[in-house]
Every structure is written in structure tokens, then in C-alpha cells.
Short mmCIF file of C-alpha atoms in Angstrom, two decimals:
data_model
loop_
_atom_site.label_atom_id
_atom_site.label_comp_id
_atom_site.label_asym_id
_atom_site.label_seq_id
_atom_site.Cartn_x
_atom_site.Cartn_y
_atom_site.Cartn_z
CA GLU A 1 -0.02 -0.04 0.03
CA ASP A 2 1.17 3.34 -0.51
CA ARG A 3 0.38 7.06 0.25
CA MET A 4 2.03 9.43 -2.12
CA CYS A 5 2.62 13.10 -2.57
CA ASP A 6 4.86 15.48 -4.36
CA THR A 7 6.11 18.92 -3.32
CA PHE A 8 8.22 21.26 -5.14
CA ILE A 9 9.84 24.84 -5.09
CA ALA A 10 11.10 27.09 -7.54
CA MET A 11 13.52 29.69 -6.32
CA PRO A 12 13.55 33.53 -7.72
CA ASP A 13 16.49 32.77 -10.15
CA VAL A 14 14.25 30.48 -12.09
CA THR A 15 10.80 32.00 -12.07
CA CYS A 16 9.60 34.43 -14.62
CA ASP A 17 8.88 37.21 -12.26
CA GLY A 18 11.58 36.62 -9.45
CA SER A 19 9.06 35.19 -6.84
CA VAL A 20 9.27 31.93 -5.03
CA ILE A 21 6.58 29.36 -6.38
CA PHE A 22 5.61 26.48 -4.22
CA GLY A 23 3.41 23.47 -5.17
CA LYS A 24 2.06 20.54 -3.69
CA ASN A 25 -0.39 17.62 -4.45
CA SER A 26 -1.69 15.48 -1.49
CA ASP A 27 -2.46 12.00 -1.99
CA ARG A 28 -4.56 10.02 -0.01
CA GLU A 29 -7.49 7.55 0.01
CA PRO A 30 -10.22 8.36 -2.59
CA ASN A 31 -13.05 9.03 0.00
CA GLU A 32 -10.64 10.96 2.27
CA ALA A 33 -12.12 14.52 1.69
CA GLN A 34 -9.83 17.44 2.29
CA GLN A 35 -11.02 20.66 3.78
CA VAL A 36 -9.43 24.12 3.02
CA VAL A 37 -9.65 26.23 6.22
CA LEU A 38 -8.52 29.55 7.18
CA LEU A 39 -7.96 30.05 10.99
CA PRO A 40 -7.34 33.38 12.60
CA ALA A 41 -4.18 34.27 14.60
CA MET A 42 -4.91 33.82 18.21
CA ASP A 43 -3.47 34.59 21.79
CA HIS A 44 -3.69 31.64 24.43
CA PRO A 45 -3.68 31.66 28.08
CA GLU A 46 -0.33 31.16 29.88
CA GLY A 47 0.22 27.33 30.60
CA SER A 48 -2.65 26.10 28.29
CA GLN A 49 -2.50 22.71 26.55
CA LEU A 50 -3.20 21.85 22.80
CA LYS A 51 -4.90 18.75 21.64
CA CYS A 52 -3.35 17.61 18.27
CA THR A 53 -4.75 14.60 16.34
CA TYR A 54 -3.62 12.28 19.10
CA ILE A 55 -1.66 13.59 21.90
CA GLU A 56 -1.72 16.86 23.91
CA ILE A 57 1.30 19.35 24.03
CA PRO A 58 1.98 22.66 25.79
CA GLN A 59 0.46 25.53 23.70
CA VAL A 60 2.32 28.84 22.92
CA ARG A 61 1.14 32.30 23.83
CA HIS A 62 0.36 33.43 20.22
CA THR A 63 -0.35 31.47 17.05
CA HIS A 64 -0.28 32.91 13.49
CA ALA A 65 -3.22 32.69 11.08
CA VAL A 66 -3.01 29.54 9.09
CA LEU A 67 -4.53 28.49 5.71
CA LEU A 68 -4.56 24.72 5.67
CA SER A 69 -5.56 21.82 3.41
CA LYS A 70 -6.18 19.07 5.77
CA PRO A 71 -7.75 15.56 5.74
CA PHE A 72 -11.17 16.07 7.53
CA TRP A 73 -10.47 13.92 10.38
CA MET A 74 -6.91 15.13 11.49
CA TRP A 75 -5.92 18.31 13.45
CA GLY A 76 -2.87 18.73 11.34
CA ALA A 77 -2.57 19.41 7.53
CA GLU A 78 -0.98 18.15 4.53
CA MET A 79 -0.01 21.64 3.30
CA GLY A 80 -0.59 25.19 4.00
CA ALA A 81 0.59 28.82 4.66
CA ASN A 82 0.59 31.31 7.43
CA ASP A 83 0.04 35.10 7.43
CA LYS A 84 3.83 35.54 7.76
CA GLY A 85 4.37 34.21 4.18
CA VAL A 86 5.62 30.82 5.33
CA VAL A 87 4.42 27.56 3.22
CA ILE A 88 5.04 24.01 4.10
CA GLY A 89 4.17 20.65 2.45
CA ASN A 90 5.06 17.33 3.79
CA GLU A 91 5.79 13.83 2.48
CA ALA A 92 5.39 10.26 3.92
CA VAL A 93 8.88 8.65 4.00
CA PHE A 94 9.75 4.91 4.88
CA THR A 95 12.87 4.12 6.68
CA LYS A 96 14.52 1.11 8.41
CA LEU A 97 13.35 2.31 11.80
CA PRO A 98 10.17 0.72 12.67
CA PRO A 99 7.70 3.59 12.66
CA THR A 100 6.03 4.38 16.03
CA LYS A 101 2.60 2.98 16.14
CA GLU A 102 1.91 4.50 19.62
CA PRO A 103 0.20 7.93 19.36
CA ALA A 104 2.67 10.69 19.01
CA LEU A 105 2.62 13.82 16.65
CA LEU A 106 1.77 13.02 13.01
CA GLY A 107 3.79 14.58 10.29
CA MET A 108 0.71 16.58 9.40
CA ASP A 109 0.47 18.00 13.16
CA LEU A 110 4.14 19.00 12.98
CA LEU A 111 3.57 20.97 9.54
CA ARG A 112 0.55 22.78 11.24
CA LEU A 113 2.58 23.64 14.27
CA GLY A 114 5.42 24.91 12.13
CA LEU A 115 2.92 27.26 10.48
CA GLU A 116 1.25 28.39 13.69
CA ARG A 117 4.46 28.99 15.38
CA GLY A 118 7.13 30.03 12.84
CA SER A 119 7.43 33.57 11.40
CA SER A 120 10.05 32.55 8.84
CA ALA A 121 11.03 29.35 6.96
CA GLU A 122 13.93 28.95 9.30
CA GLU A 123 11.96 29.66 12.19
CA ALA A 124 9.33 26.95 11.36
CA LEU A 125 12.06 24.46 10.58
CA HIS A 126 13.35 24.90 14.03
CA VAL A 127 9.81 24.68 15.51
CA ILE A 128 9.28 21.28 13.72
CA ILE A 129 12.82 20.02 14.74
CA GLN A 130 12.19 20.82 18.52
CA LEU A 131 8.83 19.19 18.68
CA LEU A 132 9.92 16.11 16.72
CA GLU A 133 13.03 15.70 19.20
CA THR A 134 10.61 16.35 22.32
CA HIS A 135 7.59 14.43 21.42
CA GLY A 136 8.55 12.09 18.48
CA GLN A 137 6.39 11.29 15.57
CA GLY A 138 3.93 8.51 15.44
CA GLY A 139 0.49 7.18 15.16
CA ASN A 140 -1.86 5.80 12.56
CA CYS A 141 -2.03 8.17 9.48
CA GLY A 142 -4.58 6.20 7.43
CA LEU A 143 -8.31 6.55 7.25
CA THR A 144 -9.52 3.23 6.59
CA HIS A 145 -6.24 1.31 5.98
CA PRO A 146 -3.84 1.67 8.99
CA LEU A 147 -0.58 3.36 7.86
CA PHE A 148 2.45 4.42 9.74
CA TYR A 149 5.36 6.42 8.35
CA GLU A 150 8.04 9.17 8.89
CA ASN A 151 7.87 12.49 7.17
CA SER A 152 9.85 14.92 5.09
CA PHE A 153 8.96 18.54 4.74
CA LEU A 154 9.49 21.38 2.23
CA ILE A 155 9.38 24.70 4.11
CA ALA A 156 9.72 27.95 2.41
CA ASP A 157 9.23 31.79 2.55
CA ALA A 158 9.94 34.59 0.01
CA SER A 159 13.65 34.35 0.38
CA HIS A 160 14.69 30.72 0.91
CA ALA A 161 13.53 27.16 1.55
CA TRP A 162 14.43 24.18 3.79
CA VAL A 163 14.06 20.44 3.13
CA LEU A 164 13.82 18.50 6.38
CA GLU A 165 13.94 14.79 6.35
CA THR A 166 13.40 12.60 9.29
CA ALA A 167 13.71 8.98 10.64
CA GLY A 168 12.17 8.63 14.03
CA ARG A 169 13.86 11.55 15.98
CA HIS A 170 16.71 11.74 13.61
CA TRP A 171 16.86 14.38 11.00
CA ALA A 172 18.89 16.28 8.33
CA ALA A 173 17.99 19.75 6.71
CA GLU A 174 19.22 21.38 3.57
CA LYS A 175 18.94 24.95 2.74
CA VAL A 176 17.50 25.75 -0.69
CA THR A 177 18.42 29.54 -2.13
CA ARG A 178 18.48 28.88 -5.93
CA GLY A 179 17.16 26.59 -8.64
CA VAL A 180 14.38 24.04 -8.31
CA ARG A 181 13.97 21.37 -5.56
CA SER A 182 11.36 18.82 -5.16
CA ILE A 183 10.51 16.02 -2.72
CA SER A 184 8.50 12.84 -2.91
CA ASN A 185 8.17 9.67 -0.87
CA ALA A 186 11.82 9.07 -0.35
CA ILE A 187 14.72 10.49 1.53
CA THR A 188 16.45 12.78 -1.10
CA ILE A 189 19.19 14.17 1.21
CA GLY A 190 22.33 12.06 0.67
CA THR A 191 25.83 12.90 1.79
CA ARG A 192 25.40 16.72 2.02
CA TRP A 193 23.21 18.82 4.49
CA ASP A 194 23.33 22.05 6.26
CA LEU A 195 22.03 20.86 9.83
CA ALA A 196 21.43 17.37 11.08
CA SER A 197 20.65 15.74 14.51
CA SER A 198 23.50 14.79 16.75
CA ARG A 199 22.97 10.77 16.23
CA LEU A 200 22.07 10.68 12.66
CA VAL A 201 25.29 9.30 11.48
CA SER A 202 26.39 7.18 14.35
CA THR A 203 23.02 5.36 14.69
CA ALA A 204 23.50 4.28 11.08
CA VAL A 205 26.98 2.98 11.73
CA GLU A 206 25.90 1.24 15.00
CA LYS A 207 23.09 -0.60 13.16
CA GLY A 208 25.42 -1.60 10.39
CA TRP A 209 23.51 0.44 7.62
CA SER A 210 26.72 2.49 6.99
CA LYS A 211 30.16 0.99 7.07
CA LYS A 212 31.86 4.12 8.56
CA VAL A 213 31.14 7.64 9.39
CA ASP A 214 32.68 9.17 6.21
CA ASP A 215 30.85 6.75 4.01
CA PHE A 216 27.34 7.92 5.32
CA ASP A 217 24.53 8.51 2.87
CA PHE A 218 21.25 9.42 4.57
CA GLY A 219 18.91 8.27 1.72
CA ARG A 220 20.83 5.09 0.98
CA ASP A 221 21.44 4.05 4.68
CA TYR A 222 18.00 4.74 6.09
CA SER A 223 15.57 4.17 3.33
CA ASP A 224 13.21 1.30 3.43
CA PHE A 225 13.62 -0.43 0.09
CA VAL A 226 10.26 -2.02 -0.31
CA PHE A 227 8.14 1.04 0.33
CA THR A 228 10.26 3.53 -1.32
CA THR A 229 10.37 1.38 -4.50
CA PHE A 230 6.62 0.71 -4.62
CA SER A 231 5.75 4.46 -4.10
CA ASP A 232 7.66 5.10 -7.42
CA ALA A 233 9.07 8.16 -5.42
CA HIS A 234 12.36 8.55 -7.35
CA SER A 235 10.65 8.57 -10.72
CA ARG A 236 8.05 11.16 -9.42
CA GLN A 237 10.78 13.46 -8.05
CA ALA A 238 12.83 13.09 -11.22
CA CYS A 239 9.58 14.00 -13.14
CA THR A 240 8.76 16.95 -11.26
CA THR A 241 12.37 18.24 -11.13
CA SER A 242 12.81 17.81 -15.12
CA LEU A 243 9.59 19.41 -15.66
CA LEU A 244 10.51 22.52 -13.65
CA GLN A 245 14.20 22.62 -15.16
CA LYS A 246 12.93 22.62 -18.83
CA ALA A 247 10.44 25.27 -18.12
CA GLY A 248 12.67 28.22 -19.35
CA CYS A 249 11.19 29.93 -16.39
CA VAL A 250 8.44 28.68 -14.05
CA ASP A 251 5.25 30.75 -13.55
CA LEU A 252 1.95 29.90 -11.90
CA PRO A 253 0.10 28.34 -15.03
CA TYR A 254 3.25 26.21 -15.33
CA ALA A 255 3.17 25.11 -11.84
CA PHE A 256 -0.45 24.09 -12.11
CA SER A 257 0.50 22.00 -15.15
CA VAL A 258 3.18 20.27 -13.08
CA LEU A 259 0.71 19.26 -10.54
CA ARG A 260 -1.54 18.02 -13.39
CA SER A 261 1.08 15.94 -15.05
CA HIS A 262 0.48 12.39 -15.66
CA GLY A 263 4.14 11.41 -16.41
CA GLY A 264 5.81 14.18 -18.54
CA SER A 265 4.35 13.30 -21.88
CA GLU A 266 0.57 13.72 -22.03
CA LYS A 267 -0.31 11.04 -24.58
CA PRO A 268 -3.73 11.59 -26.16
CA ASP A 269 -5.04 8.37 -25.10
CA TRP A 270 -3.66 8.49 -21.65
CA SER A 271 -6.39 7.08 -19.08
CA PRO A 272 -6.30 6.67 -15.32
CA ASP A 273 -7.57 3.05 -15.64
CA ARG A 274 -4.53 1.66 -17.54
CA ALA A 275 -2.02 0.46 -14.91
CA ILE A 276 -2.05 -1.47 -11.57
CA ALA A 277 1.23 -0.14 -10.44
CA GLY A 278 3.27 3.16 -11.24
CA ALA A 279 2.19 6.53 -10.08
CA SER A 280 2.12 9.90 -11.61
CA VAL A 281 2.38 13.42 -10.07
CA CYS A 282 -1.41 14.04 -10.56
CA CYS A 283 -2.12 10.69 -8.85
CA HIS A 284 -5.20 8.45 -9.62
CA VAL A 285 -6.22 5.35 -7.68
CA GLY A 286 -5.83 1.98 -9.48
CA PHE A 287 -7.38 -1.30 -8.53
CA GLY A 288 -5.63 -3.77 -6.39
CA PRO A 289 -3.39 -3.20 -3.43
CA ILE A 290 -0.65 -0.93 -4.92
CA ARG A 291 -2.15 2.19 -6.24
CA ILE A 292 -4.44 3.07 -3.51
CA SER A 293 -3.69 6.74 -3.33
CA GLN A 294 -5.60 9.62 -5.32
CA THR A 295 -4.71 13.32 -5.37
CA THR A 296 -7.15 14.91 -2.81
CA GLY A 297 -6.12 18.37 -2.69
CA SER A 298 -3.55 20.80 -4.44
CA LEU A 299 -1.94 24.03 -3.62
CA VAL A 300 0.26 26.47 -5.40
CA SER A 301 1.66 29.59 -3.73
CA ARG A 302 3.56 32.48 -5.01
CA LEU A 303 5.68 34.44 -2.51
CA ARG A 304 7.52 37.69 -3.41
CA GLN A 305 9.24 40.23 -1.12
CA GLY A 306 7.14 43.10 -0.31
CA GLU A 307 3.95 41.60 -1.66
CA GLU A 308 1.15 39.81 -0.19
CA PRO A 309 1.41 35.92 -1.09
CA VAL A 310 -1.46 34.52 -3.18
CA HIS A 311 -2.27 30.84 -2.52
CA TRP A 312 -4.03 28.90 -5.35
CA VAL A 313 -6.15 25.97 -4.01
CA THR A 314 -8.24 23.41 -5.80
CA GLY A 315 -10.16 22.49 -2.68
CA THR A 316 -11.04 19.41 -4.58
CA ALA A 317 -9.57 16.14 -5.76
CA ALA A 318 -7.72 15.41 -9.05
CA PRO A 319 -6.15 18.85 -10.31
CA CYS A 320 -6.59 17.52 -13.82
CA THR A 321 -10.28 17.65 -13.41
CA GLY A 322 -10.53 20.71 -11.17
CA ILE A 323 -9.92 24.51 -11.06
CA PHE A 324 -7.27 26.42 -9.02
CA LYS A 325 -8.75 29.53 -7.15
CA PRO A 326 -6.86 32.29 -5.38
CA VAL A 327 -6.92 32.95 -1.69
CA TRP A 328 -5.48 36.00 0.24
CA PHE A 329 -5.15 36.11 3.87
CA SER A 330 -6.33 39.87 3.81
CA THR A 331 -9.76 38.81 1.94
CA GLY A 332 -10.33 35.62 3.72
CA LEU A 333 -11.57 32.19 2.35
CA PRO A 334 -14.79 32.07 0.62
CA GLU A 335 -17.52 29.61 1.84
CA THR A 336 -16.82 26.09 0.87
CA GLY A 337 -19.69 24.45 2.63
CA PRO A 338 -19.93 22.18 5.63
CA ALA A 339 -16.77 20.28 6.66
CA PRO A 340 -16.72 17.30 4.59
CA THR A 341 -16.56 13.58 5.87
CA ALA A 342 -15.90 10.35 4.17
CA ARG A 343 -19.75 10.42 3.19
CA ALA A 344 -20.88 12.23 0.12
CA ASP A 345 -22.53 15.74 0.79
CA ALA A 346 -23.52 17.85 -2.06
CA ASP A 347 -23.25 21.04 -0.06
CA SER A 348 -19.51 20.62 0.53
CA LEU A 349 -17.13 21.80 -2.06
CA TRP A 350 -15.05 18.79 -2.18
CA TRP A 351 -17.88 16.28 -2.65
CA GLN A 352 -19.56 18.69 -5.25
CA HIS A 353 -16.61 18.23 -7.46
CA GLU A 354 -16.47 14.38 -7.00
CA ARG A 355 -19.27 13.64 -9.13
CA LEU A 356 -17.70 15.41 -12.13
CA HIS A 357 -14.26 13.97 -11.24
CA ARG A 358 -15.49 10.37 -10.85
CA LEU A 359 -17.63 10.59 -14.02
CA ALA A 360 -14.55 11.76 -16.09
CA LEU A 361 -12.62 8.86 -14.84
CA MET A 362 -14.97 6.42 -16.74
CA ASN A 363 -14.02 7.97 -20.07
CA TYR A 364 -11.46 10.35 -19.27
CA GLN A 365 -10.35 11.80 -22.55
CA ASN A 366 -13.88 12.50 -24.07
CA THR A 367 -15.18 14.01 -20.78
CA MET A 368 -12.13 16.33 -20.52
CA ALA A 369 -12.55 17.17 -24.09
CA LEU A 370 -15.90 18.66 -23.08
CA TYR A 371 -14.64 21.21 -20.74
CA ARG A 372 -10.85 21.43 -20.58
CA GLN A 373 -10.51 24.59 -22.75
CA GLU A 374 -13.33 26.45 -20.94
CA ARG A 375 -11.68 25.38 -17.79
CA ASP A 376 -8.21 26.62 -19.03
CA GLU A 377 -9.80 29.95 -20.13
CA MET A 378 -11.48 30.47 -16.69
CA GLU A 379 -8.17 29.86 -14.87
CA SER A 380 -6.38 32.36 -17.04
CA ARG A 381 -9.05 34.98 -16.42
CA PHE A 382 -8.54 34.34 -12.71
CA LEU A 383 -4.69 34.63 -13.01
CA GLN A 384 -5.06 37.81 -14.81
CA ARG A 385 -7.37 39.39 -12.26
CA ALA A 386 -5.35 37.94 -9.35
CA ALA A 387 -2.19 39.78 -10.90
CA ASN A 388 -3.62 43.06 -9.99
CA GLY A 389 -3.55 41.93 -6.15
CA PRO A 390 -6.31 40.95 -3.63
CA LEU A 391 -9.54 42.65 -4.72
CA GLU A 392 -12.05 42.49 -1.88
CA GLU A 393 -14.50 40.14 -3.77
CA LEU A 394 -12.16 38.40 -6.37
CA SER A 395 -11.73 35.12 -4.18
CA ARG A 396 -15.25 34.74 -3.75
CA VAL A 397 -16.26 35.50 -7.31
CA CYS A 398 -13.63 32.80 -8.52
CA PHE A 399 -14.88 30.24 -6.13
CA SER A 400 -18.45 30.73 -7.06
CA GLU A 401 -17.81 30.85 -10.77
CA ALA A 402 -15.68 27.64 -10.44
CA SER A 403 -18.28 26.02 -8.60
CA GLU A 404 -20.94 26.85 -11.00
CA ALA A 405 -19.08 25.75 -13.97
CA GLY A 406 -18.26 22.54 -12.34
CA GLN A 407 -21.85 21.71 -11.87
CA ARG A 408 -22.58 22.73 -15.36
CA TRP A 409 -19.82 20.64 -16.68
CA TYR A 410 -21.29 17.76 -14.87
CA LYS A 411 -24.83 17.98 -16.45
CA GLN A 412 -22.93 18.47 -19.97
CA ALA A 413 -21.21 15.24 -19.48
CA ARG A 414 -24.23 13.33 -18.28
CA ARG A 415 -26.06 14.72 -21.15
CA ALA A 416 -23.28 13.60 -23.55
CA ASN A 417 -24.10 10.15 -22.14
CA LEU A 418 -20.40 9.04 -22.89
CA ARG A 419 -19.91 5.28 -23.08
CA THR A 420 -17.64 3.94 -20.24
CA THR A 421 -14.26 3.06 -21.79
CA ALA A 422 -12.61 2.26 -18.27
CA ARG A 423 -11.61 -1.37 -17.83
CA PHE A 424 -13.71 -3.85 -15.77
CA TYR A 425 -11.79 -3.96 -12.66
CA TYR A 426 -11.30 -0.26 -12.52
CA ARG A 427 -14.94 0.29 -12.74
CA GLN A 428 -15.52 -2.25 -9.88
CA ALA A 429 -13.11 -0.31 -7.64
CA TRP A 430 -14.80 2.96 -8.29
CA ALA A 431 -18.21 1.47 -7.81
CA ARG A 432 -17.02 0.30 -4.24
CA PHE A 433 -15.67 3.66 -3.50
CA ASN A 434 -18.82 5.41 -4.46
CA ARG A 435 -21.05 2.91 -2.45
CA ASP A 436 -18.75 3.42 0.58
CA ALA A 437 -19.24 7.17 0.24
CA GLY A 438 -23.14 7.00 -0.66
CA LEU A 439 -22.40 8.86 -3.73
CA SER A 440 -25.06 8.85 -6.37
CA PHE A 441 -24.93 10.39 -9.99
CA ASP A 442 -28.58 11.73 -10.42
#
């Protein structure tokens, strides 16, 4: 079983306008609805406690406002930003250390804590490290399939980024100031880093994973071979890196296209039902035990010194079928309906989109042909209007136009009455997911 994600950063020397562009797809179970929330900055009483997903830890006096994209059942988040211009995405990584099954902080809790407590990328990095060393990471991260893993993080602000990769309470961090950097479900730091925990290297030597201190390689010596291989992490990381490097310069539309990528070359007959194994950046569940993850939320952020960051969220699954919409802290998050659960709810933004998304999966190329062009034109309009800065109503208008369009495209696809081209086992797998969620197509 896998749980896959991809996170990337493009630094000012490779973006078209000298900004920092951050992107992440969060891949989880198909019915694990993700909610986008914006929580205000808060002051807390001295000595108060904070309940995270599983454990309580001491609260701090002040927490920053945060924009989070989070699995509905967790306290923590898969990705997000704070009002100080810090963004973070996390990845599951699998190491030779047995993951802690006892409740501790989840990687998603650490991510949210880093955003609530860190006013720069570097400060958020140290918040996460300190909490990791104090409380450890662990506990079940799966909704219906128990899943235990360690975490890596990409933490950025408008001036620089950090990659933080962990194994139990051990960690290494690498500072990123130029070019592009991406992380996936594998440890990517090898023989060079900027900061590391005190016993990172000696533990590997003691356990016989590394022959001697000066031969140590974090990725090679700590990685679990089976999980790292099945997650296709190295090929997805190579895909995001090469797409970003060959861009000429990276801008927001290009960042969206990277998160929509199905493996570099978009073949005209590509369909999500084809393979049992293998994973693409825009991740689609297959049938069988290997491809059990689906992109359930996406975020692209643009950070630039002296300007208010803009965060582009889908708030829905499968970015290849959805629309990126802008959010600013200064204008707030538009209404997205009730908090979703694992049961279909037509009033919640995430589930509203699922009918269109899941219909598209049954005849991918022909359904997308019905609305892809209009979707791209709408997104271009949003980008043009957002370039002029946060207009009070713009975010709300974009969310509502996208929502209306999605419902219209769903009706259009139903009227077109396209024949299902998806293979039998794939249809069966999705019929089961739909049944579990109580999702009907009427």
C-alpha cells in the first residue's frame, strides 16, 4: 500500500517574475475528503495545553493565522501557509526504523505547528525539529487502512527554503536558495546537508547500515527499500524536477501544469484506468493493493518580497479535472460549505466536485474534451485578475464561478451520455468507493 505526494519549489532565479513558487499535491484515500480552512491568529492563556490529532502538548502564547488543506479527520494538515508568508508541504517517507505505532505527533500535526509558530521558513524549521525531538512522530495516519510512516517537509518563505527529512527523532536539513527542488516519498538528502541531529550518522553506523562515518549517505542508509520502490518516489521526483528545469522560467500556470502531470508526456489516449502499478504526479487510484492513493487536494503559492502572497487551492480532488482558485489572508477564504467527511455531501465543495471527477474517470479523454478548454480559459482569467492584487471580492467570485462551472460541466457530461471506456476492474473499484461514500450520480 502507498500514500504518495509530491512537493516542489522554484526559487527566484528560475521563476519568470523573481517570486518563489511552491506547489504540492496531497495524495490520500479516494474518500478521504480534504477541507481548506483559514484560521485566525490567536492568543492563548499562559500554561494552556493543545490537543493535536492524538496527543496533547503545551500551547504557545501566540499562534499565527493559517490557511490549511487538511484531511477532514486530522488536527494537522497536508500543506498550508501562514500570515507571515511561510508555506509547508509534507511527504510520507519509509525508513529502516520501525515507525512508531503509539500515538505521538503526526507529520501533519508538525506541519501545522510549524505554520502556527514560525514567522520565517527557518523559524518554522526549528519549531518542527524541536517538537520532533521532544514528542516524537507516530500514530496511525490512514483513514480506513492503518498506515504508519515518517515525514519529510519542504518549508519556504519569499527568500529561501528548507528541506527537512526525518527518521524517528533523527533528521537532516538542507537549505535551498536557488534553482528548483522537489521531494517525494523518499529521503532525498544524501551525503551533504546544512544541519542534522546529533546521532543521525552514528546510529546508522551502529546498526550496520553504513560501513563508517565518512561513508554515510542518509537516503541510501536509512531508506526502506520496498516502500520507497513501490511508491515510485524517485521517478516522480525526477519527473517534477525535469519538468521544472525545462520550463525556461516557472510561472503559476506552469506550476499548475506540473501538478496536473501524468508522467511528463501527455499522450492523447492516456487514461487513469490503465496500470495497476506506477504513479504519476497527478495521482489516480488504480485497482488492487498498490495504487491506493488519489490526489485529494492541491496547492500552489506565489511568495514575493514586499507583496502579499497569493495561494491557489483546488479544494477538490484530481487537479487535472478541477480548477485552481486564489486565496489571500487579507480577504479571507470564501464559503466552501460544511466540513466534509467520508460520506458524500452535495453542499460541501470537495464532494460537489467528486461527481464530475468520478464521471470523468470512466471515459477520461472524451469527458475532459468537453470542458478542458473552458476550464483553462477560466483559470487564465482568474490569474489575470489576481495579478492586480487582492480585490476584496475576487476570491469569492472565483470560487463561485468555478463551482457553477463544475456543476454545469457535470450536467453537460451526463447529457453527452459518454460510453464507459474504463476497464472492468477499475469500474468495480470505483463502484465500491462510490458505494462506501453513498455517492449517487443523479
